[in-house]
XYZ file of C-alpha atoms in Angstrom:
768
model
C 0.000 0.000 0.000
C 1.010 3.559 -0.665
C 2.714 5.458 2.162
C 3.194 9.234 2.179
C 5.957 10.399 4.527
C 6.205 14.129 5.204
C 9.747 15.516 4.943
C 9.230 19.071 6.188
C 11.507 18.788 9.214
C 15.289 18.921 9.692
C 16.718 20.483 6.537
C 20.071 22.202 6.075
C 20.141 25.427 4.049
C 22.810 27.571 2.385
C 21.921 30.973 0.923
C 24.350 30.819 -1.962
C 25.292 28.558 -4.828
C 27.705 25.773 -3.969
C 28.643 23.491 -6.869
C 29.752 20.591 -4.668
C 26.640 20.630 -2.469
C 25.074 17.855 -4.511
C 27.740 15.357 -3.429
C 26.885 12.859 -0.712
C 30.156 13.475 1.153
C 29.845 17.277 1.155
C 30.247 18.816 4.626
C 27.121 20.851 5.490
C 27.640 21.037 9.259
C 27.859 24.846 9.222
C 24.689 25.305 7.208
C 21.549 26.800 8.724
C 19.044 24.309 10.121
C 15.387 24.909 9.288
C 12.015 23.362 8.541
C 9.758 23.714 5.529
C 7.924 25.594 4.164
C 10.728 28.135 3.697
C 11.683 31.164 1.631
C 14.892 33.174 1.758
C 12.936 36.337 0.857
C 10.576 36.463 3.828
C 11.914 39.904 4.824
C 13.691 41.359 1.791
C 10.862 40.332 -0.558
C 8.642 43.219 0.486
C 10.864 46.026 1.761
C 11.287 48.016 -1.438
C 14.972 47.245 -1.884
C 16.717 44.666 -4.033
C 15.862 41.185 -2.860
C 18.037 38.108 -3.145
C 17.558 36.321 -6.441
C 19.858 33.432 -7.109
C 20.587 29.767 -6.456
C 20.421 28.358 -2.923
C 20.799 24.823 -1.593
C 18.840 22.539 0.704
C 20.069 19.174 2.008
C 18.396 16.469 4.067
C 19.167 12.955 5.278
C 16.443 10.447 4.385
C 16.246 6.730 5.026
C 13.920 3.759 4.705
C 14.289 0.234 6.134
C 15.288 -2.627 3.854
C 11.775 -4.074 3.937
C 10.820 -1.285 1.459
C 13.378 -2.282 -1.158
C 10.807 -3.990 -3.382
C 8.790 -0.785 -3.618
C 9.210 2.337 -5.734
C 10.259 5.570 -4.018
C 9.253 9.045 -5.226
C 10.012 12.515 -3.951
C 7.202 15.074 -4.216
C 7.635 18.858 -4.074
C 4.396 20.802 -3.864
C 6.052 24.129 -4.717
C 9.607 25.439 -5.136
C 10.445 28.656 -6.963
C 11.433 28.696 -9.677
C 13.959 26.261 -11.227
C 14.693 23.232 -9.059
C 17.383 20.573 -9.495
C 17.107 17.467 -7.329
C 19.982 15.099 -6.461
C 20.077 11.873 -4.470
C 23.471 10.660 -3.269
C 25.095 12.830 -5.931
C 22.913 11.586 -8.804
C 20.886 14.181 -10.710
C 17.247 13.068 -10.707
C 15.913 15.902 -12.821
C 15.051 19.562 -13.127
C 11.686 21.272 -12.780
C 11.120 24.641 -14.439
C 8.321 26.620 -12.840
C 7.667 27.827 -9.328
C 4.060 26.979 -8.508
C 3.115 23.398 -9.324
C 3.678 19.967 -7.808
C 6.476 17.878 -9.306
C 7.938 14.461 -8.543
C 11.027 12.424 -9.299
C 11.674 8.693 -9.001
C 14.412 8.013 -6.426
C 14.341 4.226 -6.591
C 17.410 3.471 -8.703
C 19.718 5.513 -6.479
C 18.074 4.888 -3.096
C 20.099 2.904 -0.570
C 17.675 1.046 1.707
C 18.671 0.614 5.323
C 21.236 3.417 5.021
C 21.364 7.202 5.123
C 20.683 8.930 1.815
C 21.502 12.547 1.046
C 18.815 14.512 -0.755
C 20.298 17.725 -2.178
C 18.085 20.362 -3.801
C 19.175 23.480 -5.672
C 16.457 26.108 -6.007
C 17.042 29.186 -8.141
C 14.769 32.230 -8.347
C 17.107 34.188 -10.636
C 15.686 36.028 -13.616
C 15.520 33.231 -16.186
C 14.484 34.263 -19.656
C 12.358 31.243 -20.559
C 10.636 30.379 -17.261
C 7.441 32.249 -16.383
C 6.809 34.730 -14.961
C 9.609 36.801 -16.469
C 8.412 40.082 -15.010
C 5.386 41.088 -12.993
C 4.119 43.478 -10.348
C 4.768 41.086 -7.466
C 7.792 39.578 -5.735
C 9.144 36.223 -6.903
C 9.933 34.662 -3.533
C 12.574 31.924 -3.692
C 12.683 28.671 -1.779
C 10.966 25.344 -1.102
C 7.894 27.139 0.129
C 5.401 24.283 0.180
C 5.478 20.763 1.577
C 7.800 17.936 0.508
C 6.785 14.276 0.754
C 8.385 10.879 0.226
C 5.976 8.480 -1.472
C 6.474 4.730 -1.178
C 4.393 2.636 -3.602
C 4.103 -0.849 -5.018
C 5.806 -1.274 -8.417
C 2.268 -1.517 -9.824
C 0.604 1.741 -8.911
C -1.476 4.681 -10.016
C 0.825 6.872 -12.110
C 2.912 9.379 -10.154
C 4.732 10.953 -13.117
C 1.797 12.472 -14.983
C 2.784 16.152 -14.671
C 2.346 16.098 -10.881
C -1.286 14.933 -11.082
C -2.987 12.302 -8.951
C -3.192 10.044 -12.008
C -6.999 9.944 -11.640
C -9.420 12.200 -13.525
C -13.130 12.351 -12.746
C -14.467 13.515 -16.104
C -17.995 14.915 -16.020
C -19.362 13.778 -19.367
C -22.980 14.746 -18.724
C -24.566 16.280 -15.628
C -28.173 17.258 -14.957
C -30.340 17.444 -11.866
C -31.386 13.840 -12.534
C -28.163 12.151 -13.644
C -24.388 12.491 -13.573
C -22.527 10.440 -16.174
C -18.869 10.207 -15.203
C -15.801 8.768 -16.852
C -13.069 7.757 -14.424
C -9.801 8.079 -16.308
C -7.038 6.303 -14.353
C -3.407 5.931 -15.367
C -1.760 2.723 -14.094
C 1.993 2.071 -14.162
C 3.851 -1.238 -14.017
C 7.503 -0.864 -12.991
C 8.102 -4.609 -12.666
C 10.401 -6.481 -15.024
C 7.490 -8.713 -15.979
C 3.892 -8.480 -17.100
C 1.349 -7.906 -14.387
C -2.411 -8.134 -14.005
C -4.405 -6.074 -11.515
C -8.042 -5.292 -10.887
C -8.938 -1.603 -11.017
C -11.839 -0.996 -8.656
C -13.720 2.258 -8.098
C -16.245 3.061 -5.375
C -18.120 6.355 -5.456
C -19.235 7.530 -2.024
C -21.509 10.376 -1.064
C -20.707 12.977 1.567
C -21.933 10.717 4.373
C -19.864 7.736 3.204
C -22.663 5.796 1.532
C -21.906 3.926 -1.681
C -23.666 5.446 -4.715
C -21.910 3.629 -7.568
C -19.053 1.230 -8.245
C -17.353 -0.606 -11.068
C -14.150 -2.467 -11.864
C -12.112 -4.125 -14.582
C -9.104 -6.370 -15.054
C -6.013 -4.620 -16.427
C -3.061 -6.358 -18.080
C 0.160 -4.353 -18.081
C 3.404 -4.993 -19.927
C 6.680 -4.478 -18.129
C 7.404 -0.732 -17.889
C 3.998 0.194 -19.294
C 1.746 3.042 -18.148
C -1.792 2.425 -19.361
C -4.802 4.778 -19.197
C -8.059 3.034 -18.282
C -11.520 4.561 -18.626
C -14.493 3.343 -16.613
C -17.969 4.802 -16.909
C -20.043 5.303 -13.763
C -23.282 7.118 -13.047
C -24.868 8.844 -10.071
C -28.654 9.003 -10.133
C -30.291 12.119 -8.700
C -26.897 13.600 -7.801
C -26.472 16.225 -5.162
C -24.837 19.026 -7.083
C -21.880 21.155 -6.052
C -23.745 24.427 -5.847
C -21.282 27.055 -4.645
C -22.037 28.785 -1.359
C -25.550 27.344 -1.343
C -24.383 23.726 -1.015
C -20.778 22.765 -1.747
C -21.581 19.060 -1.896
C -18.627 16.723 -2.338
C -18.385 13.070 -3.350
C -15.363 10.805 -3.052
C -13.932 8.347 -5.546
C -11.987 5.512 -3.932
C -9.728 4.140 -6.616
C -7.841 0.956 -5.799
C -5.612 -1.589 -7.514
C -6.088 -5.148 -6.287
C -3.869 -8.148 -6.898
C -5.100 -11.471 -5.618
C -6.273 -10.609 -2.094
C -4.104 -7.522 -1.636
C -4.851 -3.884 -2.314
C -1.531 -2.697 -3.754
C -2.450 0.969 -4.218
C -5.346 3.223 -3.337
C -6.305 6.881 -3.692
C -9.227 8.851 -2.331
C -10.234 11.588 -4.771
C -12.738 14.247 -3.607
C -14.910 15.631 -6.394
C -18.178 17.412 -6.982
C -20.591 17.395 -9.910
C -22.181 20.466 -11.446
C -23.161 21.993 -14.760
C -22.875 25.603 -15.825
C -22.645 28.062 -18.675
C -22.096 31.786 -19.218
C -24.661 33.944 -20.973
C -23.223 37.177 -22.490
C -26.245 39.132 -21.244
C -27.009 37.480 -17.915
C -23.710 36.014 -16.700
C -23.168 32.675 -14.954
C -25.792 29.967 -14.666
C -24.689 27.342 -12.145
C -26.895 24.253 -12.149
C -29.540 26.234 -14.015
C -29.606 29.154 -11.575
C -28.302 32.622 -12.388
C -25.453 33.456 -9.990
C -23.654 36.791 -9.854
C -19.959 36.221 -9.109
C -18.892 38.773 -6.517
C -15.187 38.074 -6.472
C -11.862 39.001 -4.971
C -8.370 38.257 -6.241
C -5.752 36.676 -4.000
C -1.965 36.587 -3.913
C -0.529 33.878 -1.692
C 2.121 35.834 0.274
C 2.000 37.305 3.744
C 4.095 39.750 5.779
C 7.374 38.274 7.050
C 6.435 34.900 5.572
C 6.473 35.448 1.829
C 4.986 32.384 0.165
C 6.008 29.984 2.962
C 2.503 29.538 4.379
C 1.076 26.770 6.509
C -2.485 25.455 6.474
C -3.308 27.912 9.245
C -2.630 30.958 7.053
C -4.601 29.495 4.150
C -7.538 28.864 6.463
C -7.367 32.398 7.847
C -7.439 33.836 4.326
C -10.473 31.729 3.499
C -12.285 32.840 6.641
C -11.731 36.501 5.737
C -12.985 35.905 2.190
C -16.040 34.129 3.573
C -16.667 36.946 6.037
C -16.798 39.582 3.330
C -19.406 37.509 1.515
C -17.505 36.862 -1.718
C -18.532 33.801 -3.706
C -15.656 33.710 -6.191
C -11.870 34.011 -6.081
C -9.427 34.763 -8.844
C -6.292 32.918 -7.722
C -3.681 35.134 -9.314
C -1.295 34.917 -11.090
C -0.114 31.327 -10.788
C -1.067 27.942 -9.420
C -1.870 28.122 -5.708
C -1.472 25.514 -2.988
C -3.590 22.377 -3.384
C -4.791 22.918 0.149
C -6.342 26.249 -0.805
C -8.128 24.711 -3.815
C -9.449 22.069 -1.386
C -10.750 24.872 0.837
C -12.468 26.466 -2.165
C -14.165 23.149 -2.936
C -15.419 22.723 0.613
C -16.499 26.339 1.101
C -18.250 26.733 -2.251
C -15.990 29.360 -3.830
C -16.085 29.579 -7.627
C -12.472 29.750 -8.798
C -10.583 31.289 -11.705
C -7.239 29.423 -11.788
C -4.427 30.642 -14.021
C -0.798 30.316 -15.065
C 1.908 33.017 -14.751
C 1.940 33.878 -18.464
C 1.983 37.522 -17.514
C 3.364 40.905 -18.611
C 6.117 39.725 -20.949
C 6.770 36.781 -23.253
C 10.218 35.257 -23.591
C 12.435 36.446 -26.426
C 14.417 33.193 -26.432
C 11.413 30.846 -26.562
C 8.879 32.160 -29.039
C 6.766 28.999 -28.862
C 5.748 29.453 -25.226
C 6.902 25.990 -24.168
C 7.224 26.820 -20.479
C 3.835 28.517 -20.421
C 2.313 25.446 -22.050
C 4.049 23.141 -19.597
C 2.667 25.131 -16.664
C -0.772 25.086 -18.281
C -0.744 21.292 -18.500
C 0.418 21.030 -14.886
C -2.275 23.446 -13.678
C -5.064 21.552 -15.428
C -3.965 18.008 -14.663
C -3.170 18.689 -11.022
C -6.459 20.512 -10.436
C -8.797 18.617 -12.732
C -10.964 17.194 -9.957
C -11.682 20.452 -8.102
C -15.351 21.339 -8.711
C -14.702 24.895 -7.539
C -12.611 25.644 -10.632
C -14.841 26.772 -13.493
C -12.298 28.836 -15.452
C -8.770 28.252 -16.734
C -6.887 31.548 -17.158
C -4.292 31.516 -19.938
C -2.739 35.002 -19.736
C -2.695 38.202 -17.720
C -1.739 41.511 -19.370
C 0.725 39.711 -21.631
C 0.369 42.747 -23.903
C 2.425 44.968 -21.576
C 6.037 44.031 -22.173
C 5.952 41.528 -25.026
C 7.829 42.688 -28.081
C 6.890 40.227 -30.843
C 3.180 40.917 -31.021
C 2.172 38.247 -33.525
C 4.179 35.548 -31.742
C 2.475 36.485 -28.480
C -0.946 36.227 -30.100
C -0.061 32.842 -31.537
C 1.027 31.506 -28.153
C -2.197 32.779 -26.571
C -4.220 30.988 -29.256
C -2.249 27.797 -28.714
C -2.653 28.003 -24.943
C -6.391 28.209 -25.415
C -6.374 25.223 -27.780
C -4.193 23.272 -25.361
C -6.522 24.037 -22.462
C -9.560 22.864 -24.418
C -7.777 19.621 -25.371
C -6.702 18.974 -21.798
C -10.128 19.818 -20.374
C -13.085 20.419 -22.701
C -15.448 20.527 -19.701
C -14.389 23.964 -18.428
C -14.325 27.491 -19.835
C -11.164 29.351 -20.776
C -10.606 33.004 -19.948
C -7.910 35.675 -19.786
C -7.279 39.097 -18.295
C -6.559 41.787 -20.868
C -4.538 44.909 -20.214
C -6.868 47.917 -20.175
C -5.374 49.338 -23.373
C -6.512 46.344 -25.477
C -8.957 47.676 -28.048
C -12.615 46.711 -27.674
C -12.541 45.035 -31.100
C -9.172 43.328 -30.662
C -8.835 39.619 -31.453
C -7.880 39.032 -27.804
C -11.565 39.457 -26.917
C -12.551 36.409 -28.984
C -9.770 33.873 -28.358
C -11.175 32.373 -25.155
C -14.672 31.316 -24.106
C -15.071 34.347 -21.855
C -12.868 37.361 -21.247
C -11.831 39.750 -18.492
C -10.347 43.233 -18.465
C -8.049 44.771 -15.862
C -9.378 48.317 -15.579
C -8.331 51.015 -13.120
C -10.515 54.011 -13.906
C -10.291 56.281 -10.917
C -6.729 55.348 -10.075
C -4.331 54.945 -13.000
C -6.448 56.840 -15.488
C -9.739 58.670 -15.756
C -12.273 58.688 -12.956
C -14.277 55.903 -11.347
C -17.433 57.004 -13.175
C -15.743 56.179 -16.520
C -16.460 52.487 -15.941
C -20.115 52.934 -16.887
C -19.734 54.271 -20.460
C -16.832 51.932 -21.223
C -18.725 48.842 -20.076
C -21.863 49.743 -21.982
C -19.923 50.598 -25.126
C -17.961 47.326 -25.000
C -21.143 45.325 -24.520
C -22.828 47.110 -27.407
C -19.862 46.457 -29.711
C -19.475 42.842 -28.543
C -22.972 41.587 -27.649
C -21.898 37.935 -27.888
C -18.748 38.304 -25.788
C -19.067 37.426 -22.116
C -17.244 40.133 -20.172
C -15.984 40.434 -16.615
C -13.774 42.890 -14.782
C -10.809 40.766 -13.740
C -9.076 43.551 -11.779
C -10.035 46.946 -10.393
C -8.868 48.819 -7.334
C -7.036 51.703 -5.674
C -4.335 52.021 -3.038
C -5.520 52.468 0.522
C -3.069 53.000 3.381
C -4.732 53.001 6.791
C -2.363 55.650 8.171
C -3.709 58.341 5.810
C -7.060 60.110 6.130
C -8.932 63.056 4.668
C -12.254 64.886 4.912
C -12.042 65.486 1.160
C -10.628 62.262 -0.294
C -9.240 62.320 -3.808
C -7.217 60.127 -6.128
C -3.560 59.670 -5.206
C -4.007 60.794 -1.604
C -3.688 57.115 -0.568
C -6.252 57.631 2.175
C -8.498 54.950 3.571
C -11.386 57.289 2.747
C -10.614 57.497 -0.992
C -10.023 53.747 -1.080
C -13.520 53.160 0.321
C -15.180 55.887 -1.759
C -13.624 54.477 -4.933
C -15.073 51.041 -4.223
C -18.481 52.522 -3.401
C -18.657 54.246 -6.775
C -17.330 51.349 -8.807
C -19.447 48.697 -7.120
C -22.628 50.688 -7.768
C -21.754 50.742 -11.467
C -21.018 47.023 -11.590
C -24.116 46.023 -9.631
C -26.366 47.668 -12.237
C -24.943 45.612 -15.127
C -26.220 42.053 -15.216
C -24.141 41.212 -18.293
C -20.941 41.181 -16.214
C -20.355 37.513 -15.423
C -17.947 38.423 -12.588
C -15.988 41.218 -10.966
C -12.771 40.714 -8.993
C -11.504 43.285 -6.502
C -7.755 43.797 -6.791
C -6.870 42.688 -4.189
C -8.286 40.909 -1.177
C -4.980 41.368 0.673
C -2.050 43.750 0.352
C 0.910 41.869 -1.125
C 4.625 42.113 -1.745
C 5.777 43.952 -4.867
C 9.380 44.939 -4.333
C 9.447 47.189 -7.383
C 6.893 49.545 -5.810
C 7.350 52.708 -3.765
C 3.964 54.349 -3.341
C 2.406 56.532 -0.683
C 5.487 56.308 1.496
C 5.296 52.493 1.618
C 8.030 50.577 -0.168
C 7.773 47.059 -1.523
C 4.006 46.693 -1.270
C 0.904 46.848 -3.356
C -1.587 48.383 -0.907
C -4.794 47.856 -2.885
C -5.944 45.092 -0.557
C -9.159 45.181 1.432
C -7.135 43.660 4.281
C -3.586 44.549 5.328
C -0.553 42.440 4.427
C -0.391 40.942 7.932
C -4.176 40.218 7.898
C -4.569 42.248 11.095
C -6.713 45.144 9.827
C -9.812 45.111 7.644
C -9.928 48.397 5.779
C -13.198 50.314 5.582
C -13.760 49.134 1.988
C -13.885 45.576 3.329
C -17.069 46.477 5.193
C -18.541 48.274 2.185
C -18.464 44.973 0.280
C -19.622 43.036 3.327
C -22.695 45.281 3.421
C -23.583 44.294 -0.134
C -22.449 40.662 -0.220
C -22.770 39.111 3.232
C -25.916 37.786 4.879
C -24.356 37.901 8.355
C -25.727 41.027 10.106
C -23.224 43.671 11.188
C -22.689 47.402 11.505
C -19.403 49.270 11.046
C -18.375 52.898 11.549
C -15.969 54.039 8.823
C -13.011 56.305 9.521
C -12.228 54.947 12.994
C -8.500 55.360 12.444
C -9.039 59.036 11.607
C -9.235 59.883 15.292
C -8.180 63.554 15.425
C -10.669 65.787 13.625
C -9.973 69.460 12.951
C -13.391 70.348 11.488
C -16.280 71.823 13.457
C -18.630 69.116 12.233
C -18.103 65.842 10.456
C -20.002 63.364 8.357
C -20.095 59.930 9.956
C -20.302 57.091 7.450
C -21.657 53.678 8.428
C -21.707 50.389 6.507
C -24.322 47.779 7.387
C -26.580 45.086 5.991
C -29.213 45.715 8.657
C -32.344 47.651 7.784
C -31.524 50.799 9.714
C -28.945 52.302 12.052
C -29.242 54.742 14.958
C -26.352 57.067 15.784
C -25.451 58.212 19.312
C -22.845 60.901 20.039
C -21.689 61.204 23.640
C -24.723 59.235 24.755
C -27.305 61.355 22.911
C -29.332 60.029 19.994
C -28.658 61.918 16.747
C -30.687 60.201 14.032
C -31.852 56.906 12.517
C -31.193 56.145 8.847
C -31.922 53.201 6.494
C -29.649 51.705 3.813
C -26.353 49.888 3.352
C -24.137 52.985 3.162
C -25.352 55.606 5.629
C -23.963 59.093 6.093
C -24.979 61.097 9.128
C -24.283 64.632 7.908
C -22.869 67.579 9.855
C -22.510 65.877 13.207
C -21.313 68.290 15.902
C -18.296 67.373 18.016
C -17.563 68.608 21.509
C -14.101 69.661 22.599
C -11.842 66.764 23.458
C -12.862 63.168 22.998
C -16.255 62.218 21.568
C -17.812 58.804 21.996
C -19.579 57.617 18.845
C -21.914 54.623 18.917
C -24.193 53.045 16.340
C -26.942 50.506 16.982
C -28.572 48.345 14.334
C -31.208 45.648 14.557
C -31.718 42.497 12.476
C -34.652 40.404 13.619
C -34.458 40.119 17.385
C -30.705 40.719 17.510
C -28.929 43.997 18.189
C -25.571 44.877 16.568
C -23.294 47.670 17.740
C -20.110 49.442 16.834
C -18.253 52.357 18.365
C -15.493 54.857 17.667
C -13.774 57.742 19.395
C -13.053 61.053 17.648
C -11.130 63.919 19.185
C -11.784 67.487 18.148
C -8.488 69.335 17.561
C -7.538 72.771 16.272
C -5.140 71.718 13.523
C -5.153 68.572 11.387
C -2.412 66.135 12.342
C 0.091 66.025 9.445
C 0.658 62.294 10.003
C -2.655 61.734 8.209
C -1.237 63.165 4.967
C 0.651 60.914 2.546
C 4.137 62.168 1.562
C 3.207 62.560 -2.109
C 2.737 65.518 -4.382
C 0.038 66.134 -6.962
C -2.814 64.642 -4.940
C -5.862 64.440 -7.134
C -3.790 63.771 -10.251
C -2.922 60.501 -11.972
C -1.060 57.848 -10.044
C 1.095 56.326 -12.774
C 3.500 59.276 -12.748
C 6.426 57.479 -14.358
C 7.592 60.552 -16.243
C 9.860 63.445 -15.400
C 8.732 65.970 -17.953
C 11.036 68.844 -18.711
C 9.829 72.436 -18.648
C 8.118 73.686 -21.764
C 5.942 76.579 -22.826
C 2.374 75.655 -21.939
C 1.122 78.345 -24.292
C 2.949 76.905 -27.278
C 0.331 76.097 -29.948
C -0.397 72.425 -30.609
C 0.713 71.491 -34.101
C -0.267 67.964 -35.046
C 2.668 66.092 -36.540
C 2.184 63.947 -39.631
C 3.866 60.552 -39.216
C 5.037 59.026 -42.502
C 6.029 55.384 -42.923
C 9.568 54.305 -42.084
C 10.252 56.718 -39.224
C 10.153 56.559 -35.441
C 7.219 58.049 -33.556
C 5.012 57.705 -30.490
C 3.536 54.653 -32.211
C 6.703 52.728 -31.352
C 7.319 50.890 -28.119
C 9.454 52.437 -25.437
C 11.830 49.475 -25.818
C 12.398 50.211 -29.512
C 12.865 53.913 -28.901
C 15.403 53.318 -26.132
C 17.287 50.779 -28.264
C 18.166 53.444 -30.832
C 20.682 55.969 -29.482
C 19.204 58.943 -31.353
C 15.591 58.285 -30.372
C 16.706 57.403 -26.841
C 18.137 60.889 -26.380
C 14.884 62.428 -27.617
C 12.860 60.410 -25.128
C 15.241 61.347 -22.296
C 15.011 64.983 -23.315
C 11.252 65.042 -22.748
C 10.595 62.244 -20.258
C 13.855 61.704 -18.407
C 15.841 58.445 -18.385
C 13.050 55.931 -17.919
C 15.487 53.009 -17.844
C 16.295 54.070 -14.283
C 12.655 53.888 -13.175
C 11.929 50.684 -11.173
C 8.806 50.026 -13.276
C 10.734 50.304 -16.567
C 10.697 46.567 -17.148
C 6.893 46.641 -17.191
C 6.739 49.822 -19.244
C 9.123 49.055 -22.070
C 6.677 46.981 -24.112
C 4.160 49.860 -24.263
C 3.904 52.136 -27.233
C 4.295 55.759 -26.195
C 0.734 56.431 -27.317
C -0.457 53.699 -24.951
C 1.536 55.157 -22.080
C -0.006 58.525 -22.817
C -3.464 56.964 -22.662
C -2.800 56.208 -18.993
C -2.455 59.937 -18.311
C -5.527 62.114 -18.338
C -3.764 64.990 -16.611
C -2.742 67.858 -18.875
C 0.298 68.713 -16.775
C 2.097 65.448 -17.358
C 1.640 63.803 -20.702
C -0.799 65.578 -22.970
C -1.233 66.045 -26.688
C 1.253 68.915 -26.690
C 3.996 66.675 -25.268
C 3.236 63.869 -27.715
C 3.502 66.300 -30.606
C 6.782 67.711 -29.313
C 8.166 64.164 -29.097
C 6.932 63.277 -32.558
C 8.282 66.478 -34.022
C 11.790 65.214 -33.208
C 11.222 61.461 -33.543
C 9.934 61.536 -37.125
C 13.282 62.963 -38.226
C 14.901 59.596 -37.440
C 14.425 56.932 -40.104
C 14.243 53.242 -39.250
């Protein structure tokens, strides 16, 4: 029978490359001792400075008694970033390229039973030009950051080398309320030096352990053969996996029997459901229209990076449940199997995706690594009923230089996904500059856009006309908003919140405006807040906070729920509550203030210093012009739902002068956020003269990369915009055309038509 032995404890670690570390006799006595999961970037991965990217080594002693010598031995890594080489007793077992999926190697031939074996692992998170992601707006934490297991199996076993999968696929051929027709696809391997015959037996059990269906067959295997076997089973009157309403799970017990022995067995949780997307009405899950109110999630956490335990995953899920979300976009890579299991059990609809993001490789124009990670994502997660969507790219338009090659790879990724799993829908997240009629909108089954009106460009209200126009142009395209958000830092506060002030008040106000627009449009099949949690992005330095993306509804350490969290809870959650916004804005310099309250109760009564002020109905309540007394003021709100009373309180102090600590150390509050440019002085009264752009010359229609690659055009760009190669975000900017960069700037002071014309006036003089 299969045995899984956890190897998380007692590892040796060296934070540098050491060529001889693979050798069995290497002396590692001075190395650091640690346990897994582990990352070497737990601190430097989110502090805004350079973080360590390179090769590091792990070593561990492993042993098994001689009685196991007739078995096969595999090592399983559930996540190591990003290129991993594994050695046993000095022998190279293989290399895995990709930082997010499970991978295994066969140790058997080099394993010494009854003796100590040295497992040596080199993990490298260097910038590698053909392993994805190449570049992105998040930190690439290095290390063996998920669990490692030793798997001991009979030589005849369910396949362990099928791209990290379980080797068992519960294929939902046909599902209705009355019947679920399933095909159990099982891969069986025979590592004996002789032919072997086994019985494949499958029991399907319901959630209470009762048998609902079973079937079996005899399987003859040649020596060294791996054979796929398909068995058809049915469940009559199935209980459907129905999201938050009823996340019902079945279990497939798949066993291999030889004579009177069970030689291998797996228990595969699964759920059955049917669904489709209507371009006008959104998702229909099991025949019922369901609006997907979603959040996106990165997997890292303060001072831990990606090295999370089950406890942190569970805490994240509890926070997502509390807000009332029913869908999660697990960005921008494969997440821990344990979190997908949580999504299954809790009824979260999942968008799962690969890290084909921002920039395509210039050395591999066929996208081989992206395709490999796509196969791993699908095969390893095939049986999770929570996953309805496979995501094949995110903003790959940003930094990719060979546009047609990129498009071809995206097409091929979609085709590959449909071959691997025709039962699910494919999707992708387009950069906001992708044209409404672009081919990208028709490559996958459904599509998403990352849009940041009200933060990086335009104003929040611009969502409405853009959405309606896109839907009118593309009535048969199912659209979602795959990202939207604004930075919110809980230290900063304002009575008059505006874009780029980084206040908690603007963060909440932004989400109020945007959510109202989304809620009115039934054709959106989903919306995903960017992001549920603040996360590490070492390239960033915004609002006085280095190394973070602060768009989360919850802080990086999961300690504080920002006010916007409660705005969504008011709209999404059925659990009654009441919350006073602005609690962290304690010192108030105004004579009166507006007190905002979020609730899902019918009405709320406000008390100030023990005296009743008013009672108001609604989800977002504003008690206007509330008078404060000198000194501290006790604010209380009381709400009722049924027979239960819900309360919240705050304390505001009236002061003479606003505390400057509430003001973010940034200039140009109220202007665009993506201020990547250092424009030189010019005459604002100079008339705008549109420049004609003939063929064969440089212009603002070229990418920043191409302009900076030519010495003459580079000097022109520097003259007007400064040396952008020294900007931390340059790597993400260089694939943009200058016209596209300008489209991110609606502020006339920074990058307007006059500046574009001045650039073009000089650029068109340079021939290609």
